[in-house]
CSV table of C-alpha atoms and ligand atoms in Angstrom, one decimal:
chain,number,residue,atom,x,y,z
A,120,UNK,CA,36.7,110.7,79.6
A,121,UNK,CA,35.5,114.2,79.4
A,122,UNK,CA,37.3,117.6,80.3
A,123,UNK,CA,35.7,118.6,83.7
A,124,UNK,CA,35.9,122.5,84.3
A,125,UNK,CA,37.7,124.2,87.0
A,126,UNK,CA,35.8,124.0,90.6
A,127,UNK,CA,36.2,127.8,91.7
A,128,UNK,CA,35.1,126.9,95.4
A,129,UNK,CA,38.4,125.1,95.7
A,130,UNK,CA,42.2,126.1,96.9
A,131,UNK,CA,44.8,125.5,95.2
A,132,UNK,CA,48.3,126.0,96.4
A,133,UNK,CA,51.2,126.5,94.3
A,134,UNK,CA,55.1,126.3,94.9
A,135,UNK,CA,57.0,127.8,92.4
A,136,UNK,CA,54.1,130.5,92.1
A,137,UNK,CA,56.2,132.9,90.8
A,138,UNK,CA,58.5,130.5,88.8
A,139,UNK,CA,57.9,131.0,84.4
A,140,UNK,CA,55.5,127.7,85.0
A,141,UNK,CA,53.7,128.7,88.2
A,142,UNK,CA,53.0,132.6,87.2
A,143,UNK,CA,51.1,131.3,84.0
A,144,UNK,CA,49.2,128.5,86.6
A,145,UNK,CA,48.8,130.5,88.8
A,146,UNK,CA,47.0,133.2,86.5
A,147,UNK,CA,45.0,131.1,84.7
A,148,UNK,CA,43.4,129.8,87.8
A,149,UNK,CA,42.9,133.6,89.4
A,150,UNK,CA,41.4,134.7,86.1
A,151,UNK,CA,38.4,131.9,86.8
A,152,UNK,CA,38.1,133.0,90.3
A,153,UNK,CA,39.7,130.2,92.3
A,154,UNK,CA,41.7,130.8,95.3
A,155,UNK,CA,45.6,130.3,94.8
A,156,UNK,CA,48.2,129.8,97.9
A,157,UNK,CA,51.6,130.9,96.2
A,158,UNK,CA,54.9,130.0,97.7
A,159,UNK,CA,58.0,130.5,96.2
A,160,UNK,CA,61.7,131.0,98.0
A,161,UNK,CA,62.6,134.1,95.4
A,162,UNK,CA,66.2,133.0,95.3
A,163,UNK,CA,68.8,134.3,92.8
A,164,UNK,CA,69.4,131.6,90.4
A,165,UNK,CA,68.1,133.6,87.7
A,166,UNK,CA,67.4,137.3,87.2
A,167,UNK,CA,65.4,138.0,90.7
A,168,UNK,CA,63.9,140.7,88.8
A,169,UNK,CA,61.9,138.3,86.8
A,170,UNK,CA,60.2,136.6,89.8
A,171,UNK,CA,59.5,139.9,91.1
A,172,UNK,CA,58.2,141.0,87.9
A,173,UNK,CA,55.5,138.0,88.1
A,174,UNK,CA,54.5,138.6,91.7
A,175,UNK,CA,53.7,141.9,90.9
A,176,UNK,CA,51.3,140.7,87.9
A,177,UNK,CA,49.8,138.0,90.6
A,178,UNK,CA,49.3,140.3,93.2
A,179,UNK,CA,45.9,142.2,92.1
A,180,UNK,CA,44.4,139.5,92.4
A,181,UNK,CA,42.3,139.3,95.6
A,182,UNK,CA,42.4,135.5,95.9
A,183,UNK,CA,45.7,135.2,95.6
A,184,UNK,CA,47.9,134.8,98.8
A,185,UNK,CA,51.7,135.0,98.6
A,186,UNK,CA,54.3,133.3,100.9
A,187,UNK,CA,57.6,133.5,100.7
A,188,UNK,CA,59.3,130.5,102.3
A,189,UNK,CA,61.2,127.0,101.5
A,190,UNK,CA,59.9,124.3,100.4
A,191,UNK,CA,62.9,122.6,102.7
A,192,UNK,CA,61.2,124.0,105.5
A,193,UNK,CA,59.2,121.1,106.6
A,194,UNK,CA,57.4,123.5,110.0
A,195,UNK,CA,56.9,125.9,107.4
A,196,UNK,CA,55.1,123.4,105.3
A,197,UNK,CA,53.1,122.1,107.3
A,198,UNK,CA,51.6,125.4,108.6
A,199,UNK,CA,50.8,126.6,105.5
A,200,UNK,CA,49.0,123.3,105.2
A,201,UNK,CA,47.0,123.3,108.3
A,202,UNK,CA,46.3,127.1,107.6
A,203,UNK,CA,45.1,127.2,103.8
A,204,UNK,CA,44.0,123.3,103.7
A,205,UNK,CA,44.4,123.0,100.2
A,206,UNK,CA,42.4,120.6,97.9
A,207,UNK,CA,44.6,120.6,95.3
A,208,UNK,CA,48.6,120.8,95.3
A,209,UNK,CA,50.8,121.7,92.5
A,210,UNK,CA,54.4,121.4,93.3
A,211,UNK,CA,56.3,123.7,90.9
A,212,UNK,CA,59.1,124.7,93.1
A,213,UNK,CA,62.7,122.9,92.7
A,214,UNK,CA,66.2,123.9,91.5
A,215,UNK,CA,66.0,123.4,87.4
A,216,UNK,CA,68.6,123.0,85.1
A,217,UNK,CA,70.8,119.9,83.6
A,218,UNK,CA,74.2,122.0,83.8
A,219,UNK,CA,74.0,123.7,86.6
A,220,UNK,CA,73.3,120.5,88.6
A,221,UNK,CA,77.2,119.6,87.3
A,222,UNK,CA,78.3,122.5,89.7
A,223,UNK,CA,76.1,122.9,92.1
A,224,UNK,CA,74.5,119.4,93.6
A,225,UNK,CA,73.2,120.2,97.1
A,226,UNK,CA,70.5,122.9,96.1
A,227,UNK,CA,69.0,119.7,94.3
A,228,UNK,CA,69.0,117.6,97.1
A,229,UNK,CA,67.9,120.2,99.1
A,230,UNK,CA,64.7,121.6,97.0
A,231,UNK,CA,64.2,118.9,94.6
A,232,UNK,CA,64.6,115.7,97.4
A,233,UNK,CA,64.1,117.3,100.7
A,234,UNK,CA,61.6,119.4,99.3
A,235,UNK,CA,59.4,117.2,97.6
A,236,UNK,CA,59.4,115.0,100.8
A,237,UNK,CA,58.3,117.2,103.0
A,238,UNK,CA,55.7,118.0,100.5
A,239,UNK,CA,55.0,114.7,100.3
A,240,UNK,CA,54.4,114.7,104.1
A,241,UNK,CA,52.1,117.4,104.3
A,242,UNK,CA,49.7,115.3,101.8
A,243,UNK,CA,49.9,112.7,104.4
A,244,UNK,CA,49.2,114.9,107.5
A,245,UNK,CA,46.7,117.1,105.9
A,246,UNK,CA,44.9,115.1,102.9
A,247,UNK,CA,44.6,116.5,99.5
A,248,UNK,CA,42.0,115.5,96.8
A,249,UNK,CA,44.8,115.8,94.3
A,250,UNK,CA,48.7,116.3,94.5
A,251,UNK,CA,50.5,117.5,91.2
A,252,UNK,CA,54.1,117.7,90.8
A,253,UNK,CA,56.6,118.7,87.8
A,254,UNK,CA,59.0,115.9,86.7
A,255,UNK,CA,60.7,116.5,83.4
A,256,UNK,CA,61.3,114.6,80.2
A,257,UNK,CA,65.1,114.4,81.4
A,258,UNK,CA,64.1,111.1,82.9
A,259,UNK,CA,63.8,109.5,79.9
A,260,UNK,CA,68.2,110.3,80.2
A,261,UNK,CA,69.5,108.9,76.2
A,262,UNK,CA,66.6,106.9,75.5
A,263,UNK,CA,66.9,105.7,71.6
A,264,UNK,CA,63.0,104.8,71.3
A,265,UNK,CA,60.9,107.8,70.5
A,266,UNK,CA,58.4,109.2,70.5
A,267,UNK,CA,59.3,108.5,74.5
A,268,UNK,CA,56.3,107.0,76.6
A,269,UNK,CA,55.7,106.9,80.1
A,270,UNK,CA,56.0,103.2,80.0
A,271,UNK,CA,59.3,103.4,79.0
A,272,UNK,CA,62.1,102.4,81.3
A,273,UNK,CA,63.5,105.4,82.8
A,274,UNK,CA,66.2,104.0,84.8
A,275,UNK,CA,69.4,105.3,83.1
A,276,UNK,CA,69.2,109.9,84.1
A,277,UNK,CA,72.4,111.3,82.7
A,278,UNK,CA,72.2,114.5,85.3
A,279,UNK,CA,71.5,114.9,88.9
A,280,UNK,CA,68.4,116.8,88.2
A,281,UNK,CA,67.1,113.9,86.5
A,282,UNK,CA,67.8,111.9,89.1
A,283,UNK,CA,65.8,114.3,91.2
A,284,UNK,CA,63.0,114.3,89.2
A,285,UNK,CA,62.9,110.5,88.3
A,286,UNK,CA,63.8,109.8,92.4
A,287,UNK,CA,60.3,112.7,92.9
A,288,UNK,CA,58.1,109.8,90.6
A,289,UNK,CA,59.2,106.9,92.9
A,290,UNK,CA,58.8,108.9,96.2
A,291,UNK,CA,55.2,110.0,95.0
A,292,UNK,CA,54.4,106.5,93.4
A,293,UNK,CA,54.8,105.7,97.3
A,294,UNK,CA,53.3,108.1,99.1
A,295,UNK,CA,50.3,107.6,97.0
A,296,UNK,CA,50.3,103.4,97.4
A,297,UNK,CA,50.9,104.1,101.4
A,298,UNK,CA,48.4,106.8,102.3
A,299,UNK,CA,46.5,106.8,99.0
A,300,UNK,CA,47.4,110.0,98.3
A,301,UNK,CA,46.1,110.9,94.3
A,302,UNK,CA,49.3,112.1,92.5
A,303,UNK,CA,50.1,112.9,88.9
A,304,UNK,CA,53.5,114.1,87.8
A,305,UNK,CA,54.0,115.9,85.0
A,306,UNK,CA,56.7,115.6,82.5
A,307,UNK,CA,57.8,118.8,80.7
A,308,UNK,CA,59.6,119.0,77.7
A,309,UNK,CA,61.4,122.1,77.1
A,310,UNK,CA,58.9,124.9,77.7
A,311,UNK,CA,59.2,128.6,76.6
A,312,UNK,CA,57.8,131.5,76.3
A,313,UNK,CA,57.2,135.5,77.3
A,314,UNK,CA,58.8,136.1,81.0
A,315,UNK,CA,60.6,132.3,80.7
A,316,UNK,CA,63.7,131.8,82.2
A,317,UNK,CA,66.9,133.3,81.3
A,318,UNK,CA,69.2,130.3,82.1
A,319,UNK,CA,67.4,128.4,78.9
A,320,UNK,CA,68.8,128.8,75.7
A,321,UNK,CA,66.5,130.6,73.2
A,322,UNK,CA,66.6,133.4,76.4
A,323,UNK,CA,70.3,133.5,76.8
A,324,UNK,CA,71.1,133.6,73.1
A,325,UNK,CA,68.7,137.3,72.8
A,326,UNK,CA,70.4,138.0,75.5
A,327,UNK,CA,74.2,137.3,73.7
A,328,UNK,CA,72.5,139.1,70.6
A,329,UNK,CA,71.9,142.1,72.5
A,330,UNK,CA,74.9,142.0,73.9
A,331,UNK,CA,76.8,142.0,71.0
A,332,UNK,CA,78.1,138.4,71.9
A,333,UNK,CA,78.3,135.2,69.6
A,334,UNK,CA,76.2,132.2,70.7
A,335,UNK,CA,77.7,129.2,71.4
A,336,UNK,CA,75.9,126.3,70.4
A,337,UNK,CA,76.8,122.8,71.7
A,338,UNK,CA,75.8,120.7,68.7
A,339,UNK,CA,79.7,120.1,67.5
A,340,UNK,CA,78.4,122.1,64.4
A,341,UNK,CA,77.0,119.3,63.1
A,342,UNK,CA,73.9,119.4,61.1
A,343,UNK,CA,73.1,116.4,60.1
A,344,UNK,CA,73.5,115.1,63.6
A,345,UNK,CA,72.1,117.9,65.2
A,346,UNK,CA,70.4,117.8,68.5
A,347,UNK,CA,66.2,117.4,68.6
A,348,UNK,CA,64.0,119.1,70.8
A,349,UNK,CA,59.9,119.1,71.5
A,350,UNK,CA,60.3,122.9,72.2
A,351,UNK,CA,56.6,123.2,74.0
A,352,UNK,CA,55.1,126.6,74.2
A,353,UNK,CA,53.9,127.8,78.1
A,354,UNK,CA,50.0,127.9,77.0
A,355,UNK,CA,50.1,124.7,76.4
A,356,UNK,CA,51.5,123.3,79.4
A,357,UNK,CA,49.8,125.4,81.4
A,358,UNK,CA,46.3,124.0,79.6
A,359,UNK,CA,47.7,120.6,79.8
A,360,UNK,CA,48.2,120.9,83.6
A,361,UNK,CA,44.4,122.9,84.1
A,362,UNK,CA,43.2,120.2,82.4
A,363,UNK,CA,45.0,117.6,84.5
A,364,UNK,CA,43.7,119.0,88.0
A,365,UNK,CA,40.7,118.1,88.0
A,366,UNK,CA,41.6,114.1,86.5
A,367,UNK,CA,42.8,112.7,89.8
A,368,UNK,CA,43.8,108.9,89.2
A,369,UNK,CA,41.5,107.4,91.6
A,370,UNK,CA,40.5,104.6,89.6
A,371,UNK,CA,44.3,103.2,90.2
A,372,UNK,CA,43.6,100.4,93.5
A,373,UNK,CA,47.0,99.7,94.2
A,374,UNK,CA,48.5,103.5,94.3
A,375,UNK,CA,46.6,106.5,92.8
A,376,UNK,CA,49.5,107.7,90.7
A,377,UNK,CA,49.9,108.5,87.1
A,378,UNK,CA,52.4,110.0,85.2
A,379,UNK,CA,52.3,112.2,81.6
A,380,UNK,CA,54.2,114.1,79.3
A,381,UNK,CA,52.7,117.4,78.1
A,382,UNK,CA,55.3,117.8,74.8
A,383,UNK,CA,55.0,119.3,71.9
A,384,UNK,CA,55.0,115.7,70.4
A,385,UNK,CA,56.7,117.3,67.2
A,386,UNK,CA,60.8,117.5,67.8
A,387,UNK,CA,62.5,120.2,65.7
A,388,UNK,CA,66.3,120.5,65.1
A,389,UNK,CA,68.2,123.1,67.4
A,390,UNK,CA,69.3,124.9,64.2
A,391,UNK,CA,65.6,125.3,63.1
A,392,UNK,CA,64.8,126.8,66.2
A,393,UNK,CA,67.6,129.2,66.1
A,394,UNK,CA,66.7,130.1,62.9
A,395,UNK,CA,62.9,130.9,63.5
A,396,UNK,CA,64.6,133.0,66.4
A,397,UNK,CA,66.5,134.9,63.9
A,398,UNK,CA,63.1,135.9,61.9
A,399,UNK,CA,61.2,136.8,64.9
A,400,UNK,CA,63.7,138.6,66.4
A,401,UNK,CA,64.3,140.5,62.8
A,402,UNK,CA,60.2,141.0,63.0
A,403,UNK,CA,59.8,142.3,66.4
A,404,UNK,CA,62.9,145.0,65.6
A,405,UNK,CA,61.5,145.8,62.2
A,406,UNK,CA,65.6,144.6,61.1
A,407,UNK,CA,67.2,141.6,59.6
A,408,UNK,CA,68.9,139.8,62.8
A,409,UNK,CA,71.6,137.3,62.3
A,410,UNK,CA,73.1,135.6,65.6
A,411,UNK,CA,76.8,135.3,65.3
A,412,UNK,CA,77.5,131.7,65.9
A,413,UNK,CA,80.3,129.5,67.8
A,414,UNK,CA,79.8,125.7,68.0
A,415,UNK,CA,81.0,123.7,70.4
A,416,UNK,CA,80.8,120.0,71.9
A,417,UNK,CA,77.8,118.6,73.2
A,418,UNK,CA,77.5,119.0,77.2
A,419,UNK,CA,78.3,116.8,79.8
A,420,UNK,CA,74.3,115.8,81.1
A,421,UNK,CA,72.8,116.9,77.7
A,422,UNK,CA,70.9,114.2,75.6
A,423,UNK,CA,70.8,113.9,71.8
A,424,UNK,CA,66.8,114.2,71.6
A,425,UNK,CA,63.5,114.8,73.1
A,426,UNK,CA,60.2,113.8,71.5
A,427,UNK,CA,57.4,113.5,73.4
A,428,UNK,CA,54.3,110.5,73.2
A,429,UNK,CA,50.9,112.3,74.2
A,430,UNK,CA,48.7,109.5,73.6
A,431,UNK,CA,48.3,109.1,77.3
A,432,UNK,CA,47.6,112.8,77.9
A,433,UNK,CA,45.2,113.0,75.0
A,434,UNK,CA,43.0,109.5,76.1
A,435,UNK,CA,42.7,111.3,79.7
A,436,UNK,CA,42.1,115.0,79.1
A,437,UNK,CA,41.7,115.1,75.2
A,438,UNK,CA,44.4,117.7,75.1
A,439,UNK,CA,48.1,117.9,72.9
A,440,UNK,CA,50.2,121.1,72.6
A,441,UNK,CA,49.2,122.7,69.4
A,442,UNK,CA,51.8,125.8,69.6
A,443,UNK,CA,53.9,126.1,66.7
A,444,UNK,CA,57.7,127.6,67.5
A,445,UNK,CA,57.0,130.1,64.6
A,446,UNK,CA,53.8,131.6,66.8
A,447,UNK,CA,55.7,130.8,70.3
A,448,UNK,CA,58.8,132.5,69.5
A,449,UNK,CA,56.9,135.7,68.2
A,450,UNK,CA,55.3,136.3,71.4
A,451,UNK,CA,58.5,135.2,73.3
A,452,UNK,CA,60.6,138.0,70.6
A,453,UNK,CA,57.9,140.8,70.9
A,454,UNK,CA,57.7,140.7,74.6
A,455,UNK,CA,61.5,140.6,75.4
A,456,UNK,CA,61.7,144.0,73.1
A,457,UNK,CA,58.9,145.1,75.1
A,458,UNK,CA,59.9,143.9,78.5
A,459,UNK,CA,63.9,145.6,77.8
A,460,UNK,CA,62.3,148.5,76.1
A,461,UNK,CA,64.5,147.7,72.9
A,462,UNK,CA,62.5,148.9,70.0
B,599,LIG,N1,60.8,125.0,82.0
B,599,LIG,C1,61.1,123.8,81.5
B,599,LIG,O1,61.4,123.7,80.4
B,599,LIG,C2,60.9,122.6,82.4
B,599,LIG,C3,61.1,121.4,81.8
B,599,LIG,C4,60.9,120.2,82.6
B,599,LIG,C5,60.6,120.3,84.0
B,599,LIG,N2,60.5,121.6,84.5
B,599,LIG,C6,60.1,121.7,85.9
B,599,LIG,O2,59.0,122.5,86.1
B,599,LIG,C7,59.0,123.2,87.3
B,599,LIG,C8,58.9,124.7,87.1
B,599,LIG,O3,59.9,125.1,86.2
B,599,LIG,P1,60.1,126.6,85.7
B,599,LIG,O4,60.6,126.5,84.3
B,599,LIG,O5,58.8,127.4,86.0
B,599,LIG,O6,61.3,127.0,86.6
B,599,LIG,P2,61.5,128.3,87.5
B,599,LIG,O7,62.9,128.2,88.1
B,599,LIG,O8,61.2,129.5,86.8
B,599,LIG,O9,60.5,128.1,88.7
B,599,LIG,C9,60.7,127.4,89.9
B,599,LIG,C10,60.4,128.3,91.0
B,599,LIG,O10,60.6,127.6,92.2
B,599,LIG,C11,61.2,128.4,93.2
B,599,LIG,N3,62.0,127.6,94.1
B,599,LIG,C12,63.1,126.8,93.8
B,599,LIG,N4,63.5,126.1,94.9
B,599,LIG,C13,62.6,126.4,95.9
B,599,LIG,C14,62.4,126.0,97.2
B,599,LIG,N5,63.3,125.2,97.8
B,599,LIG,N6,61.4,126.5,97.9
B,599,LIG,C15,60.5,127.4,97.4
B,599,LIG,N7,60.6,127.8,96.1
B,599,LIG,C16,61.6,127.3,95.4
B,599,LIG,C17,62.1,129.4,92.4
B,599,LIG,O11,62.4,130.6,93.1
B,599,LIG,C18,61.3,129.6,91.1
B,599,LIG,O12,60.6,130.8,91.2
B,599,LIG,C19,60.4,122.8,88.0
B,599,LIG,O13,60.1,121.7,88.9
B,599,LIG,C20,61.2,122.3,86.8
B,599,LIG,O14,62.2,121.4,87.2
B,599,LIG,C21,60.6,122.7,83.8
């Protein structure tokens, strides 16, 4: 199958628009002319500044429409539905983060479950040529087998938030058989980048550096053992998930619903990671940077790997993430310095 381009004379609307995932989306469409409905809540789990930061970057554009509402907010929904009547749908929106969800369970529930129904719903009431919605490679919870697939079993999360995400695949899978809704969700594997979030780790531990903190790293400061992760840079997702929109899976009889990873397919050890940080850090400041380090016990919710299969992704849209963390982690290094005027 071929790689169909972008149909401008479509609307797209976006939750999460001014999320790290949804900004990049949502740009990437505006910059070919196609008409984006953002909505995002703005709430305070991370730096607000960020989000606002984003908005500001979206909001030239003159196809762009911002709301600010809940996703939980089922009237809401459906207005901005039966107002916009988008084509396409890419829900972005939802409460992320493994450790948080420890302490803080009902936001998931509320964004991630209730949420995702209600946008569920407004597929059904106002009908879409193509739903998208993030999942996350969290499903695949411990999984031994790798590279993981998206036949795998994924019945075993570890964390609530991948009980979210894997309970978001099921209720779509659903919707879709029901009311033949076409749905694709998306499975991320840790995805960074320039004006990413601050609760993920390569973010935070600048952050410490700056500071004049230690990191701590939950790997029991073992090497050999360390943890493995398919660290995926944002332009790739975001061409993974372009490329995606316009491959609706209506060949499916029974329910139009698909599922891929968009990974880096190409795990690296967390030390390695931290490492490259060091050197682009040490580049962007024109100064040798070395974190100081505190190890500590694996997390509660955390698994031991994530390796990404992009077989499927690549038979569909002939598409994998190409990104190397040595290139990622420049831009990620040069635009924090810029962004916290630092150098
Ligand atoms: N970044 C990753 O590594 C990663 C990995 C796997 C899956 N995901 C998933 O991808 C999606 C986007 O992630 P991101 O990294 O851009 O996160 P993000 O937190 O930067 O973006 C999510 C956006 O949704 C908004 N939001 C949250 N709850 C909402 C609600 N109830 N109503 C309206 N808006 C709401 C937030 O304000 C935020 O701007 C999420 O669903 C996340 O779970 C991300």
């Amino acid at each position: 199958m071929t790689y169909n381009t972008l149909d401008k004379g479509k609307t797209y609307l976006i939750t999460g628009a001014t999320g790290f995932i949804g900004y990049y989306l949502s740009r990437k469409l505006l910059e070919q002319g196609c008409r984006v409905i953002g909505i995002d809540n703005m709430n305070e789990y991370y730096d607000v500044n960020l989000k606002y930061s984003r908005l500001e970057l979206l909001r030239p554009y003159k196809r762009f429409t911002f709301i600010k509402g809940d996703i939980s907010d089922k009237a809401m929904m459906m207005n901005a539905f039966g107002e916009y009547k988008p084509h396409v749908v890419v829900n972005l929106a939802a409460q992320a983060g493994v450790r948080y969800s420890i302490e803080n369970p009902d936001v998931y529930m509320q964004s991630n479950i209730i949420g995702f129904f209600n946008i569920l719903e407004a597929c059904r009431h106002h009908p879409v040529e193509h739903l998208l919605y993030a999942s996350s490679s969290s499903v695949y919870g411990a999984n031994q087998k790798v590279p993981f697939e998206e036949s795998d079993p994924v019945d075993q999360p570890v964390s609530l938030y991948a009980a979210t995400k894997k309970s978001n695949e099921l209720m779509a899978h659903t919707y879709s058989h029901l009311y033949k809704i076409p749905a694709t969700g998306l499975r991320f594997f840790t995805v960074y980048g320039p004006l990413g979030r601050p609760d993920m780790a390569y973010f935070g531990f600048t952050q410490k550096y700056f500071a004049g903190e230690p990191i701590k790293i939950f790997n029991n400061g073992d090497f050999e053992k360390d943890l493995y992760r398919d660290f995926t840079y944002i332009d790739d997702i975001v061409e993974g998930i372009e490329r995606l929109l316009s491959h609706p899976p209506v060949e499916q009889e029974k329910a139009p619903h698909r599922v891929f990873n968009i990974g880096n397919n190409s795990p690296e050890k967390l030390m390695t990671f931290i490492e490259t940080l060091e050197k682009c850090l040490s580049l962007s400041l024109d100064r040798e940077v070395l974190f100081e380090k505190v190890y500590e016990p694996i997390k509660p919710g955390d698994v031991p790997a994530t390796y990404a299969s992009t077989e499927l992704l690549e038979q569909i849209v002939e598409f994998k993430p190409k990104t190397s963390i040595e290139e990622g982690l420049q831009k990620f290094t040069d635009w924090y310095c810029e962004y916290y005027r630092l150098n």
